[in-house]
N, CA, C and O atoms as a MOPAC input file, in Angstrom:
PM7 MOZYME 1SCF
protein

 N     10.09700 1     4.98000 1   -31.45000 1
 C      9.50900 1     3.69400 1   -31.77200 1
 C     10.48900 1     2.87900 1   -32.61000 1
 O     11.32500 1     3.26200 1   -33.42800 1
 N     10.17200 1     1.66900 1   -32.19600 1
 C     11.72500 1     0.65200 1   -33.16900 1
 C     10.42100 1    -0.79300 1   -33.64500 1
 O      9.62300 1    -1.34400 1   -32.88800 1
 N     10.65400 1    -1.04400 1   -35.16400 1
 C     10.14400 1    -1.47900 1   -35.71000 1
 C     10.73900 1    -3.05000 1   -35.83800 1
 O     11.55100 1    -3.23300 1   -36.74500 1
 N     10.48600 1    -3.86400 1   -35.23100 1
 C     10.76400 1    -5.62700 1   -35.54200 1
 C      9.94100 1    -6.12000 1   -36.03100 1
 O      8.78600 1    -5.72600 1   -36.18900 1
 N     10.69500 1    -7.57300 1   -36.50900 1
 C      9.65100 1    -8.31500 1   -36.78200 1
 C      9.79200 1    -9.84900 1   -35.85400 1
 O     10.76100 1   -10.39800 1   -35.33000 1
 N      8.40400 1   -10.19200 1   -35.94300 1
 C      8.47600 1   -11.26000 1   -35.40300 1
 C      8.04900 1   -12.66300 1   -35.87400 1
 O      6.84400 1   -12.82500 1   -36.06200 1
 N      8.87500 1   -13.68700 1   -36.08600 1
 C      8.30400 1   -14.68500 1   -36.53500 1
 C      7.89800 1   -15.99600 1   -35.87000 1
 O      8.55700 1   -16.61700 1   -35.03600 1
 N      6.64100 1   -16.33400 1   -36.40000 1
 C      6.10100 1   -17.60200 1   -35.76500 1
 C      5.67200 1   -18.69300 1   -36.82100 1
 O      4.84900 1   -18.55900 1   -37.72700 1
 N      6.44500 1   -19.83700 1   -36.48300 1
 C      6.20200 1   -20.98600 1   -37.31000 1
 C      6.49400 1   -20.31200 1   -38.42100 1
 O      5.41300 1   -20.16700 1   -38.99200 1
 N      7.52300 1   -19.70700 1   -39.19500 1
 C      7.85000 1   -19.19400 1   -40.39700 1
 C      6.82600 1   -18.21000 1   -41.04800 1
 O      6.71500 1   -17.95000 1   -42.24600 1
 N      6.07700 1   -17.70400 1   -39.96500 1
 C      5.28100 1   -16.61500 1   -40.01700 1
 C      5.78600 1   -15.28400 1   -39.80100 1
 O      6.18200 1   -15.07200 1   -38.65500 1
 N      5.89700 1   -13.97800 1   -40.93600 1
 C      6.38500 1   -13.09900 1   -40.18500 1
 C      5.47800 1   -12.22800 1   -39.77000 1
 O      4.42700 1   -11.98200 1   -40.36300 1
 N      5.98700 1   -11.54500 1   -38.35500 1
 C      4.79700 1   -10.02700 1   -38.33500 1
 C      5.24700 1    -8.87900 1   -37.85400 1
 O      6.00700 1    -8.83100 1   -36.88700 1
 N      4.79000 1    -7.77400 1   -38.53000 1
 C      5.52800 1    -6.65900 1   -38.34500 1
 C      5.05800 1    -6.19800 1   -37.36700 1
 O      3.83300 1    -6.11700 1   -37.28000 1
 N      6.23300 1    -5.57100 1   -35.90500 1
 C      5.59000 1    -4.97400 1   -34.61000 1
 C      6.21300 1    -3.88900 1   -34.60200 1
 O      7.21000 1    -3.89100 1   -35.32500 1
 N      5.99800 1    -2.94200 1   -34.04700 1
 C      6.13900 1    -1.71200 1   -33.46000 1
 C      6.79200 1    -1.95700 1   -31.70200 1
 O      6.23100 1    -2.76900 1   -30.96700 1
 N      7.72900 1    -1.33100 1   -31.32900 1
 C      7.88200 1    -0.97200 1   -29.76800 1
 C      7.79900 1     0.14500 1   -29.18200 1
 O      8.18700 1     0.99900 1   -29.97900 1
 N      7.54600 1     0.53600 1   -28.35700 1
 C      7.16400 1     1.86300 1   -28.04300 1
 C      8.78000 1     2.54800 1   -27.75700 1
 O      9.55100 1     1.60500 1   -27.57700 1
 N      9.27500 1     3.46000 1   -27.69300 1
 C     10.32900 1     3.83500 1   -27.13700 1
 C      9.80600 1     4.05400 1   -25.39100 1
 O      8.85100 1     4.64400 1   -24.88500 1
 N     10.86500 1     3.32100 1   -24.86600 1
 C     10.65200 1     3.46200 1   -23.11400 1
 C     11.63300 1     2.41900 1   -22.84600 1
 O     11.83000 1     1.33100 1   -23.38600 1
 N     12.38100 1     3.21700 1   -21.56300 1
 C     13.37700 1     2.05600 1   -20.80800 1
 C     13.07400 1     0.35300 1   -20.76900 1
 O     14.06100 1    -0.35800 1   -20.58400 1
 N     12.01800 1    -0.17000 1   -20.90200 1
 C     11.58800 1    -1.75400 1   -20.95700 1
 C     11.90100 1    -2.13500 1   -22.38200 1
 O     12.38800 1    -3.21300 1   -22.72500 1
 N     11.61300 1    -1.26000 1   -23.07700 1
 C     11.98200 1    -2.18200 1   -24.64800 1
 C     13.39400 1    -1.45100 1   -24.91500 1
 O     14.19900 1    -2.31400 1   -25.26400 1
 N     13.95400 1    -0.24600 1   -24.87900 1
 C     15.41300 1    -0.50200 1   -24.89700 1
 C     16.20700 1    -1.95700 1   -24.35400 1
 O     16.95800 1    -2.60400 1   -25.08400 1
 N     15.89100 1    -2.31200 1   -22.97800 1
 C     16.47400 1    -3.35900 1   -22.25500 1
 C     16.48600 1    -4.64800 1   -23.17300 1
 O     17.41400 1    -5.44900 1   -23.28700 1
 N     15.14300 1    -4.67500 1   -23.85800 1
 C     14.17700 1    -6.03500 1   -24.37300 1
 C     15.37100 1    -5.60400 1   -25.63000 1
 O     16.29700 1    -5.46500 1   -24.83100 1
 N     15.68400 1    -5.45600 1   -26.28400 1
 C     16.14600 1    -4.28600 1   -27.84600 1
 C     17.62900 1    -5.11000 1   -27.65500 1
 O     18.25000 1    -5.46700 1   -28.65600 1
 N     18.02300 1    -5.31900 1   -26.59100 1
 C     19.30100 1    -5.72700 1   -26.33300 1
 C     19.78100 1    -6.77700 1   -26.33400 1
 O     20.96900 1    -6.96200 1   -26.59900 1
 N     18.86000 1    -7.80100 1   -26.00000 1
 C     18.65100 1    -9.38800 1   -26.25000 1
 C     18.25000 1   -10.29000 1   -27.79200 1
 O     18.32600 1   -11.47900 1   -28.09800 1
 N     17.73400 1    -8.86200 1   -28.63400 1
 C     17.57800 1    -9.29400 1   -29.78300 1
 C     19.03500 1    -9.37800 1   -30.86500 1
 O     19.91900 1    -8.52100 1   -30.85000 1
 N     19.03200 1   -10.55300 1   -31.73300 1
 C     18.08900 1   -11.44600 1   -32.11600 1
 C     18.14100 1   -12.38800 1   -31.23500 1
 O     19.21000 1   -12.86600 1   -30.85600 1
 N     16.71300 1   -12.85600 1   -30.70200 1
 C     16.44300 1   -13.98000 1   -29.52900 1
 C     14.85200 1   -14.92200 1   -30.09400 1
 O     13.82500 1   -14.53400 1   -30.65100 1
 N     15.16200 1   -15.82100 1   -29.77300 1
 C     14.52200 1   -17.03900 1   -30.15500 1
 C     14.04700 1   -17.68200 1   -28.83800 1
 O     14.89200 1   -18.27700 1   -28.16800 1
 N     12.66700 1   -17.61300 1   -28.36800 1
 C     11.94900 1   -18.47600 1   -27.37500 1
 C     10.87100 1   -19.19500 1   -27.21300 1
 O      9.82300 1   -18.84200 1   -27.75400 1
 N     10.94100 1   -20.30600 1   -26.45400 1
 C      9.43000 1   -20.60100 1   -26.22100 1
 C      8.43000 1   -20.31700 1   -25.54300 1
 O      8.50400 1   -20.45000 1   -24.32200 1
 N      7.23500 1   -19.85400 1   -26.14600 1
 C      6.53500 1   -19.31400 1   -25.42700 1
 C      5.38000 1   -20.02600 1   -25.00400 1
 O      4.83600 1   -20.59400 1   -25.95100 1
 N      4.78600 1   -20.20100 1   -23.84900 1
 C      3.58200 1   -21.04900 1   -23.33100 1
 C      2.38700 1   -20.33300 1   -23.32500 1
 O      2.44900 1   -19.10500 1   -23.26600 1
 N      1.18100 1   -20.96500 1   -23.38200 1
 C     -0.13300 1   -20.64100 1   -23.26100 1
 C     -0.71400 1   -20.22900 1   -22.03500 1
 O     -0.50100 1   -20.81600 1   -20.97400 1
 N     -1.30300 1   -19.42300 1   -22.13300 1
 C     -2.57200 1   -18.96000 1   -21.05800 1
 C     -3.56900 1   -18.58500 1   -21.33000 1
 O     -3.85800 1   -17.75400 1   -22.19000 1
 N     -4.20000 1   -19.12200 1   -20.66300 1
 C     -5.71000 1   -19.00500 1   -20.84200 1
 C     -6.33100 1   -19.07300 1   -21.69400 1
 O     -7.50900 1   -18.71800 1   -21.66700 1
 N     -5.70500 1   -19.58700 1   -22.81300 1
 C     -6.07200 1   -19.27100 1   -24.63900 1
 C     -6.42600 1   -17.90800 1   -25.10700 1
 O     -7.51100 1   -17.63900 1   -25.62300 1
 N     -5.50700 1   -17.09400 1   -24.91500 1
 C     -5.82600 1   -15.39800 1   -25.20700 1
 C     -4.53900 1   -14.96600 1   -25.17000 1
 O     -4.50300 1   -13.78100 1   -25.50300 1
 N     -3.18200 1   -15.52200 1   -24.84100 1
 C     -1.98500 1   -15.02500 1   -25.10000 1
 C     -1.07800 1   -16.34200 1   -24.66700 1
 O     -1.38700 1   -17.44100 1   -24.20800 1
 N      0.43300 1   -15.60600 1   -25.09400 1
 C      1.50500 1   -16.58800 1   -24.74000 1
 C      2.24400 1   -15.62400 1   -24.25400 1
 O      2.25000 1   -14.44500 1   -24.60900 1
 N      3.18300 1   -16.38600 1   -23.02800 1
 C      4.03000 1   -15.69700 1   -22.10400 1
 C      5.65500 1   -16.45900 1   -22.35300 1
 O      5.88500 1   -17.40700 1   -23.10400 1
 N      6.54800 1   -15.79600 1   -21.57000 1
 C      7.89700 1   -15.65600 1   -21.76300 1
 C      8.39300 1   -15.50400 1   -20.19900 1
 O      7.89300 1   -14.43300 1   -19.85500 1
 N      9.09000 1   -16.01200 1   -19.13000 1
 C      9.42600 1   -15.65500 1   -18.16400 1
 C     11.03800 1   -15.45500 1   -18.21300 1
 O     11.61200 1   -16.53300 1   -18.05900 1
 N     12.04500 1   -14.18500 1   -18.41400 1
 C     12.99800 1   -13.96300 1   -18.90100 1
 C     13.39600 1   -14.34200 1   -17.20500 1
 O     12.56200 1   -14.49600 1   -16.31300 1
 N     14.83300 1   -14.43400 1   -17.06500 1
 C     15.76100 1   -15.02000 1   -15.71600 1
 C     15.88500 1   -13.72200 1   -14.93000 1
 O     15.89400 1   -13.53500 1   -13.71400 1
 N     15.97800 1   -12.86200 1   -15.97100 1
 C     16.27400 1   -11.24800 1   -15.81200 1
 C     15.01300 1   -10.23200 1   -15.72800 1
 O     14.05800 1   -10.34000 1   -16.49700 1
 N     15.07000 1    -9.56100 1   -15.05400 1
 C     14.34800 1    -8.58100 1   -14.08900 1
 C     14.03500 1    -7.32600 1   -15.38400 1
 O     15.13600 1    -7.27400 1   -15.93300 1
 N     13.22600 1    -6.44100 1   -16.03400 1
 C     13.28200 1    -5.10300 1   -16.39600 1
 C     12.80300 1    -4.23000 1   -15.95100 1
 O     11.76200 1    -4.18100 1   -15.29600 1
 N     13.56200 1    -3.34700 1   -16.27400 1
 C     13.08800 1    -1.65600 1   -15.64800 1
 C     11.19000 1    -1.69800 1   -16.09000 1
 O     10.65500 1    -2.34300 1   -16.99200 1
 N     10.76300 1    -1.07700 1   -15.41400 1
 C      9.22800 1    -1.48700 1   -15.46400 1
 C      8.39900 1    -0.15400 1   -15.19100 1
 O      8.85800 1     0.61200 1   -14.34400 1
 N      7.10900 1     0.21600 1   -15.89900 1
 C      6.48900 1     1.01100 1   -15.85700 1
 C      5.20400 1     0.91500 1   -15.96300 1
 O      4.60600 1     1.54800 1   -16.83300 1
 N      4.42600 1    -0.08100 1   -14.89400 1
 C      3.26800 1    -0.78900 1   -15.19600 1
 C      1.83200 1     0.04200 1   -14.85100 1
 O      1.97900 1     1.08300 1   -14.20900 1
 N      0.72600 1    -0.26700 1   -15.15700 1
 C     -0.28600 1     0.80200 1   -15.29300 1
 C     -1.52900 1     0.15300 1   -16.14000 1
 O     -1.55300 1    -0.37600 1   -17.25100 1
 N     -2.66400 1     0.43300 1   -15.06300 1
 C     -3.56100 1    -0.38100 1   -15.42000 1
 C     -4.06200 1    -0.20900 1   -16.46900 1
 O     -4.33100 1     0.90900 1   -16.90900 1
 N     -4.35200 1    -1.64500 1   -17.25600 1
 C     -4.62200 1    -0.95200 1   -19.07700 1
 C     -5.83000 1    -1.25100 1   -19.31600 1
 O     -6.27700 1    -1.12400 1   -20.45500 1
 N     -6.74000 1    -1.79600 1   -18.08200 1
 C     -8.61000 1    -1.98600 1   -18.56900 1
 C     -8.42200 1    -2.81400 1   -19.86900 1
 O     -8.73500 1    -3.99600 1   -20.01000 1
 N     -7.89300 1    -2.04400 1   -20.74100 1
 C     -8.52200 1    -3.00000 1   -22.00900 1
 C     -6.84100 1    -3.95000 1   -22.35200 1
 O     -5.81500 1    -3.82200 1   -21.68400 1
 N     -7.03000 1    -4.84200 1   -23.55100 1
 C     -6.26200 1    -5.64600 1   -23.74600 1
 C     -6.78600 1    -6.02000 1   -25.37200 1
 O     -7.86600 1    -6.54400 1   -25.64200 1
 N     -5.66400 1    -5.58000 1   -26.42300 1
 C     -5.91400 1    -5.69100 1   -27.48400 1
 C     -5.46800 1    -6.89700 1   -28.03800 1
 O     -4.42600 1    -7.45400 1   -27.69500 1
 N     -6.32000 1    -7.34600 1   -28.97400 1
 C     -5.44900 1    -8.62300 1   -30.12600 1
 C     -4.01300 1    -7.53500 1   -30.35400 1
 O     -4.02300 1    -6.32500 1   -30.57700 1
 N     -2.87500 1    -8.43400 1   -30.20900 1
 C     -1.71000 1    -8.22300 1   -30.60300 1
 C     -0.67500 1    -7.17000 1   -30.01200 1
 O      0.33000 1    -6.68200 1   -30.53100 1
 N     -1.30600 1    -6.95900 1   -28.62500 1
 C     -0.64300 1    -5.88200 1   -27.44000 1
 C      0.93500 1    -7.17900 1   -27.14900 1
 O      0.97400 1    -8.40400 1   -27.02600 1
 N      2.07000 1    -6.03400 1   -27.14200 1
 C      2.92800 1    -6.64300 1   -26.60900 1
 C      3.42900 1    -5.98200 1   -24.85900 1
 O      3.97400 1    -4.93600 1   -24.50700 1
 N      3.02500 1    -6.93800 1   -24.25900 1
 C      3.26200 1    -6.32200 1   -22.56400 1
 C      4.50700 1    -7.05100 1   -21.88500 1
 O      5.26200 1    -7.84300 1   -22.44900 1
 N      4.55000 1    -6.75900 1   -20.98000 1
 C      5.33200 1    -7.33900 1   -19.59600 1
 C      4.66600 1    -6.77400 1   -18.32000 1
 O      4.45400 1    -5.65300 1   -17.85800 1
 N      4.37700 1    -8.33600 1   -17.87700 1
 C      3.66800 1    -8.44800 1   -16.74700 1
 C      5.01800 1    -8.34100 1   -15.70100 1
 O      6.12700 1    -8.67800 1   -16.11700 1
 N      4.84200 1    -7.89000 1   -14.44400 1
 C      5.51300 1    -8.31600 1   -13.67600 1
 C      6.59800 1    -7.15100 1   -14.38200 1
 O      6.41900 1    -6.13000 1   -15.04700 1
 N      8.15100 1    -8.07800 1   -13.72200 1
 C      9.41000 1    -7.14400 1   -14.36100 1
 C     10.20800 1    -8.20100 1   -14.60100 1
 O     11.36400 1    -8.17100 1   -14.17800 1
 N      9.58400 1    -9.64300 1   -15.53100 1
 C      9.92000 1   -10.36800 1   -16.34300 1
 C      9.40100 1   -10.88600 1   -17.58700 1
 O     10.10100 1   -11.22600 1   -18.54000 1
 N      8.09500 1   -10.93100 1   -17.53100 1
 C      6.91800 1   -11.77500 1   -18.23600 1
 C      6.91900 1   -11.33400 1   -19.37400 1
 O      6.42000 1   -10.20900 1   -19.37400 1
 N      7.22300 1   -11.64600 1   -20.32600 1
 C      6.83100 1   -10.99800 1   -21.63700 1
 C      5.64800 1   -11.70300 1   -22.26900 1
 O      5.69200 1   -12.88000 1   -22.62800 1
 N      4.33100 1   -10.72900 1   -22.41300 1
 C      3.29600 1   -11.57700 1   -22.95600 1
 C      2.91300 1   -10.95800 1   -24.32700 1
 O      2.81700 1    -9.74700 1   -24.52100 1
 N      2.69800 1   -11.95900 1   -25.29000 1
 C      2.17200 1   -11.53500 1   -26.75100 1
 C      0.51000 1   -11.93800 1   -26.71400 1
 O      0.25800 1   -13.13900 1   -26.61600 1
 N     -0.56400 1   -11.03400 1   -26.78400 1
 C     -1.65100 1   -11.26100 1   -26.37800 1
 C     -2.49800 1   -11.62300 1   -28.07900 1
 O     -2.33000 1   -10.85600 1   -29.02700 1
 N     -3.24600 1   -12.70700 1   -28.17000 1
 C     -4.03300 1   -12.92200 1   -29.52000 1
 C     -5.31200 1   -12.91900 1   -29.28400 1
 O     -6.11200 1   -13.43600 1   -30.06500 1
 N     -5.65000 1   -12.34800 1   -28.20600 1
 C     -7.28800 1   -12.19700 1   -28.31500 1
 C     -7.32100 1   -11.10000 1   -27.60800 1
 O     -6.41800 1   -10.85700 1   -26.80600 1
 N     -8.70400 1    -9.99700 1   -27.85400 1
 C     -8.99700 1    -8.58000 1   -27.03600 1
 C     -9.69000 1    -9.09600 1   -26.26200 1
 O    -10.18200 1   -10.20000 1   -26.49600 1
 N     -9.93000 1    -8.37400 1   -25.03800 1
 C    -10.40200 1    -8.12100 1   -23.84300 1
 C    -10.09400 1    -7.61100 1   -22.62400 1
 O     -8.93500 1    -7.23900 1   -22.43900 1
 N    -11.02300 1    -7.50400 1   -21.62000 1
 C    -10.93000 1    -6.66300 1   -20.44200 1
 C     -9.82400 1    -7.34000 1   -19.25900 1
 O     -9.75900 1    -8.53900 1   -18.99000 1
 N     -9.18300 1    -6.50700 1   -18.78700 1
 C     -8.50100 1    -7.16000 1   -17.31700 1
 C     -8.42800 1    -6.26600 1   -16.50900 1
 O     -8.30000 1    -5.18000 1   -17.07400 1
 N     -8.45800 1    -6.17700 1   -14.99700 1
 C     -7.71500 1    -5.73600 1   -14.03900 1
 C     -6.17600 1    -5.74600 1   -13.46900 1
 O     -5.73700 1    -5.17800 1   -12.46900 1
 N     -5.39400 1    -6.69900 1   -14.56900 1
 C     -3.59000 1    -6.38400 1   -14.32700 1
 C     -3.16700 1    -5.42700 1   -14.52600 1
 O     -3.56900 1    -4.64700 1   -15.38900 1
 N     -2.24200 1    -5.25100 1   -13.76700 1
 C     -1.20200 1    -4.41100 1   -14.51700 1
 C     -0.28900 1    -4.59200 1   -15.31300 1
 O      0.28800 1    -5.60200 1   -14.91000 1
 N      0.42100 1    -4.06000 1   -16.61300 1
 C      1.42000 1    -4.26600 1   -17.62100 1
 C      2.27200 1    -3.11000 1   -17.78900 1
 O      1.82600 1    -1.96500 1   -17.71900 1
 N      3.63700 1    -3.41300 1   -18.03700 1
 C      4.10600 1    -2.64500 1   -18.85900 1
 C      3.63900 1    -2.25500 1   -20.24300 1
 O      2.63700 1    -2.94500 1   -20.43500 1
 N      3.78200 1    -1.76000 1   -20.94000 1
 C      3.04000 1    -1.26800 1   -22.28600 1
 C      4.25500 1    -1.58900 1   -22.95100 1
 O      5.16500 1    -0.90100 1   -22.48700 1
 N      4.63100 1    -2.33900 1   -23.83400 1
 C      6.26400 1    -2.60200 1   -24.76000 1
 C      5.40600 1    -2.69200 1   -26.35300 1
 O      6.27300 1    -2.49600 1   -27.20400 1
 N      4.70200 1    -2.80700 1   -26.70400 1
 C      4.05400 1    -2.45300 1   -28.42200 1
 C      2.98000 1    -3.33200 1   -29.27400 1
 O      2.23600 1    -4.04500 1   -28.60100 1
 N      2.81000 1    -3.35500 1   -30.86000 1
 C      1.72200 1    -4.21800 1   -30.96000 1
 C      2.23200 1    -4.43800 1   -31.97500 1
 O      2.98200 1    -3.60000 1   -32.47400 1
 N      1.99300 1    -5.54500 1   -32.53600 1
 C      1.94200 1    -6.31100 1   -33.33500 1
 C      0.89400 1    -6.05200 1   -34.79900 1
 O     -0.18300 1    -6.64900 1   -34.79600 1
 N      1.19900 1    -5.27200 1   -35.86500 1
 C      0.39600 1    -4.64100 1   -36.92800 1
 C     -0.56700 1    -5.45500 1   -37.83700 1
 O     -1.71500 1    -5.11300 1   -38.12100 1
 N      0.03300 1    -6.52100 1   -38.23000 1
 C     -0.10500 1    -7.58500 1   -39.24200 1
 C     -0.76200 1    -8.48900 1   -38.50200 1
 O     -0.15200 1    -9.54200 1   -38.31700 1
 N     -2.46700 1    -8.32700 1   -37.74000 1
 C     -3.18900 1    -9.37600 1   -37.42300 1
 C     -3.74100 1   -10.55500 1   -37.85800 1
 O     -4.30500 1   -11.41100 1   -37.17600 1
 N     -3.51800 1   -10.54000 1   -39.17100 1
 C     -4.03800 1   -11.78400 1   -40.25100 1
 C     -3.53100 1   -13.10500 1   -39.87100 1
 O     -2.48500 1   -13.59000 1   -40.30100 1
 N     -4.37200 1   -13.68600 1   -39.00000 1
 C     -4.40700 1   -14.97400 1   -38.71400 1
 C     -3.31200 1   -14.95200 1   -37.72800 1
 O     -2.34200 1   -15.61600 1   -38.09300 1
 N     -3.22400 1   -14.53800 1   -36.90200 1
 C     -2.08700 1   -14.10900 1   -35.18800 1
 C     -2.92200 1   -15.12900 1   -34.74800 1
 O     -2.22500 1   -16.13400 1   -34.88400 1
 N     -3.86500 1   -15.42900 1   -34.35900 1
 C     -5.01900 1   -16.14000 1   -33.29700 1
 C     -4.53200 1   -17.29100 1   -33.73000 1
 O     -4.39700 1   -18.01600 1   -32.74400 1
 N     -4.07400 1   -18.03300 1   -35.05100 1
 C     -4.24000 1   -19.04700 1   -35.58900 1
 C     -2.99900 1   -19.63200 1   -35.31700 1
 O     -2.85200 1   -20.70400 1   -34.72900 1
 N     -1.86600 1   -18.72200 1   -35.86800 1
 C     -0.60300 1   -18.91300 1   -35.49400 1
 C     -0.52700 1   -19.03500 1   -34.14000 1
 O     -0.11800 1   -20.14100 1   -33.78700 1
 N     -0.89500 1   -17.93500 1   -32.87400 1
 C     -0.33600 1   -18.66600 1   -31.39300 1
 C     -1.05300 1   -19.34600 1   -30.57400 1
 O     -0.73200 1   -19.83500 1   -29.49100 1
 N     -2.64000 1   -19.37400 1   -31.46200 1
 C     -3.15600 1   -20.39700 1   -30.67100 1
 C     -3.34600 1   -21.74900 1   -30.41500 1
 O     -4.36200 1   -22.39400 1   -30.66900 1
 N     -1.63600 1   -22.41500 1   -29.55700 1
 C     -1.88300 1   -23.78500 1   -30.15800 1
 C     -0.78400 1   -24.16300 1   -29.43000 1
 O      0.27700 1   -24.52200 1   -29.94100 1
 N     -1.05900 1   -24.07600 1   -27.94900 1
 C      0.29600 1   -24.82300 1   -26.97400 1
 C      1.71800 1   -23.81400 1   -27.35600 1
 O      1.76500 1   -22.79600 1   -28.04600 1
 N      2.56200 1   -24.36700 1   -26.79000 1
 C      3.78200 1   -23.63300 1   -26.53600 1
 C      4.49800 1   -23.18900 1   -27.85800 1
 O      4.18800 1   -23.96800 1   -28.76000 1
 N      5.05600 1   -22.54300 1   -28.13500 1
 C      5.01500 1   -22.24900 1   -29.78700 1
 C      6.48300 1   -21.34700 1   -29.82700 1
 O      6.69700 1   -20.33100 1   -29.16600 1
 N      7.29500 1   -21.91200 1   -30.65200 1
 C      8.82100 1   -21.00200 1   -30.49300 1
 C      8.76400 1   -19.87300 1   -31.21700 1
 O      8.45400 1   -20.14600 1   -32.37700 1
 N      8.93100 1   -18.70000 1   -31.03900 1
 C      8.96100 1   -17.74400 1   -31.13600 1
 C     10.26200 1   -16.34100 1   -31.56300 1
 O     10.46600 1   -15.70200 1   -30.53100 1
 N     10.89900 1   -15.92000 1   -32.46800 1
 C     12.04100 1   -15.23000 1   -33.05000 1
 C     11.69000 1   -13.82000 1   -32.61600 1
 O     10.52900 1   -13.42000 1   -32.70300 1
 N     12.41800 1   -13.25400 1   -32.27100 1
 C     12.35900 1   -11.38200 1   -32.39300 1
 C     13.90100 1   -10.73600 1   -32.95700 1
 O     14.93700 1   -10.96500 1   -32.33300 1
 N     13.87300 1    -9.87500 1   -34.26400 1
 C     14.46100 1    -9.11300 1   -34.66100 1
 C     14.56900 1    -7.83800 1   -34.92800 1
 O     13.53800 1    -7.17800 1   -35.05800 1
 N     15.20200 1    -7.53700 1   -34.99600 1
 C     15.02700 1    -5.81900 1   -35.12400 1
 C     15.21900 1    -5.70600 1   -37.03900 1
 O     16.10900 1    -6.26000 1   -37.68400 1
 N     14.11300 1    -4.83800 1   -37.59500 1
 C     14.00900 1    -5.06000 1   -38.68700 1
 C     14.91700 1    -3.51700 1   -39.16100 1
 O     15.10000 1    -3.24900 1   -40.34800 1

């Protein structure tokens, strides 16, 4: 497991990554700075140019502060729980929920990842 942080709007939050070939890849691009867009009002996504090694698997549930990859580009930071039928990669979560909903819920929102 490799411990970053991530900041939003000069917000920091401490995440966890799982160790697995998708976040090594992701691990490699850091420190990276993006914008991320809205969906559905329950997360923000990332469509990288670049393809990752992928290990996707249906996850039924969907936590406040799951970090996934949809597809074998999408990087999604999720701020609300609930149910789905997608599939995701599993890449980690985000610890420090105190006010996450508040911070990404709110249009396209630039986004930092470091390795702490």
């Amino acid at each position: 497991m490799q411990n970053i942080i991530i900041t939003i709007e000069n917000k920091k939050y401490e995440a966890i990554l799982y160790d697995n070939s998708t976040t090594k890849e992701l691990i490699k691009k850091f420190p990276i700075t993006i914008t991320m867009s809205d969906l559905n009002g329950n997360e923000k996504y990332y469509n990288f140019s670049k393809s990752f090694s992928t290990s996707s698997e249906n996850v039924a549930n969907i936590n406040k502060g799951d970090i996934m990859l949809f597809g074998d580009n999408c990087l999604v930071i999720f701020y609300k729980s609930f149910s789905t039928r997608y599939r995701y990669t599993k890449l980690g979560y985000i610890k420090n929920l105190e006010d996450l909903e508040n911070s990404l819920g709110k249009g396209d929102i630039e986004i930092t990842f470091i390795l702490k």
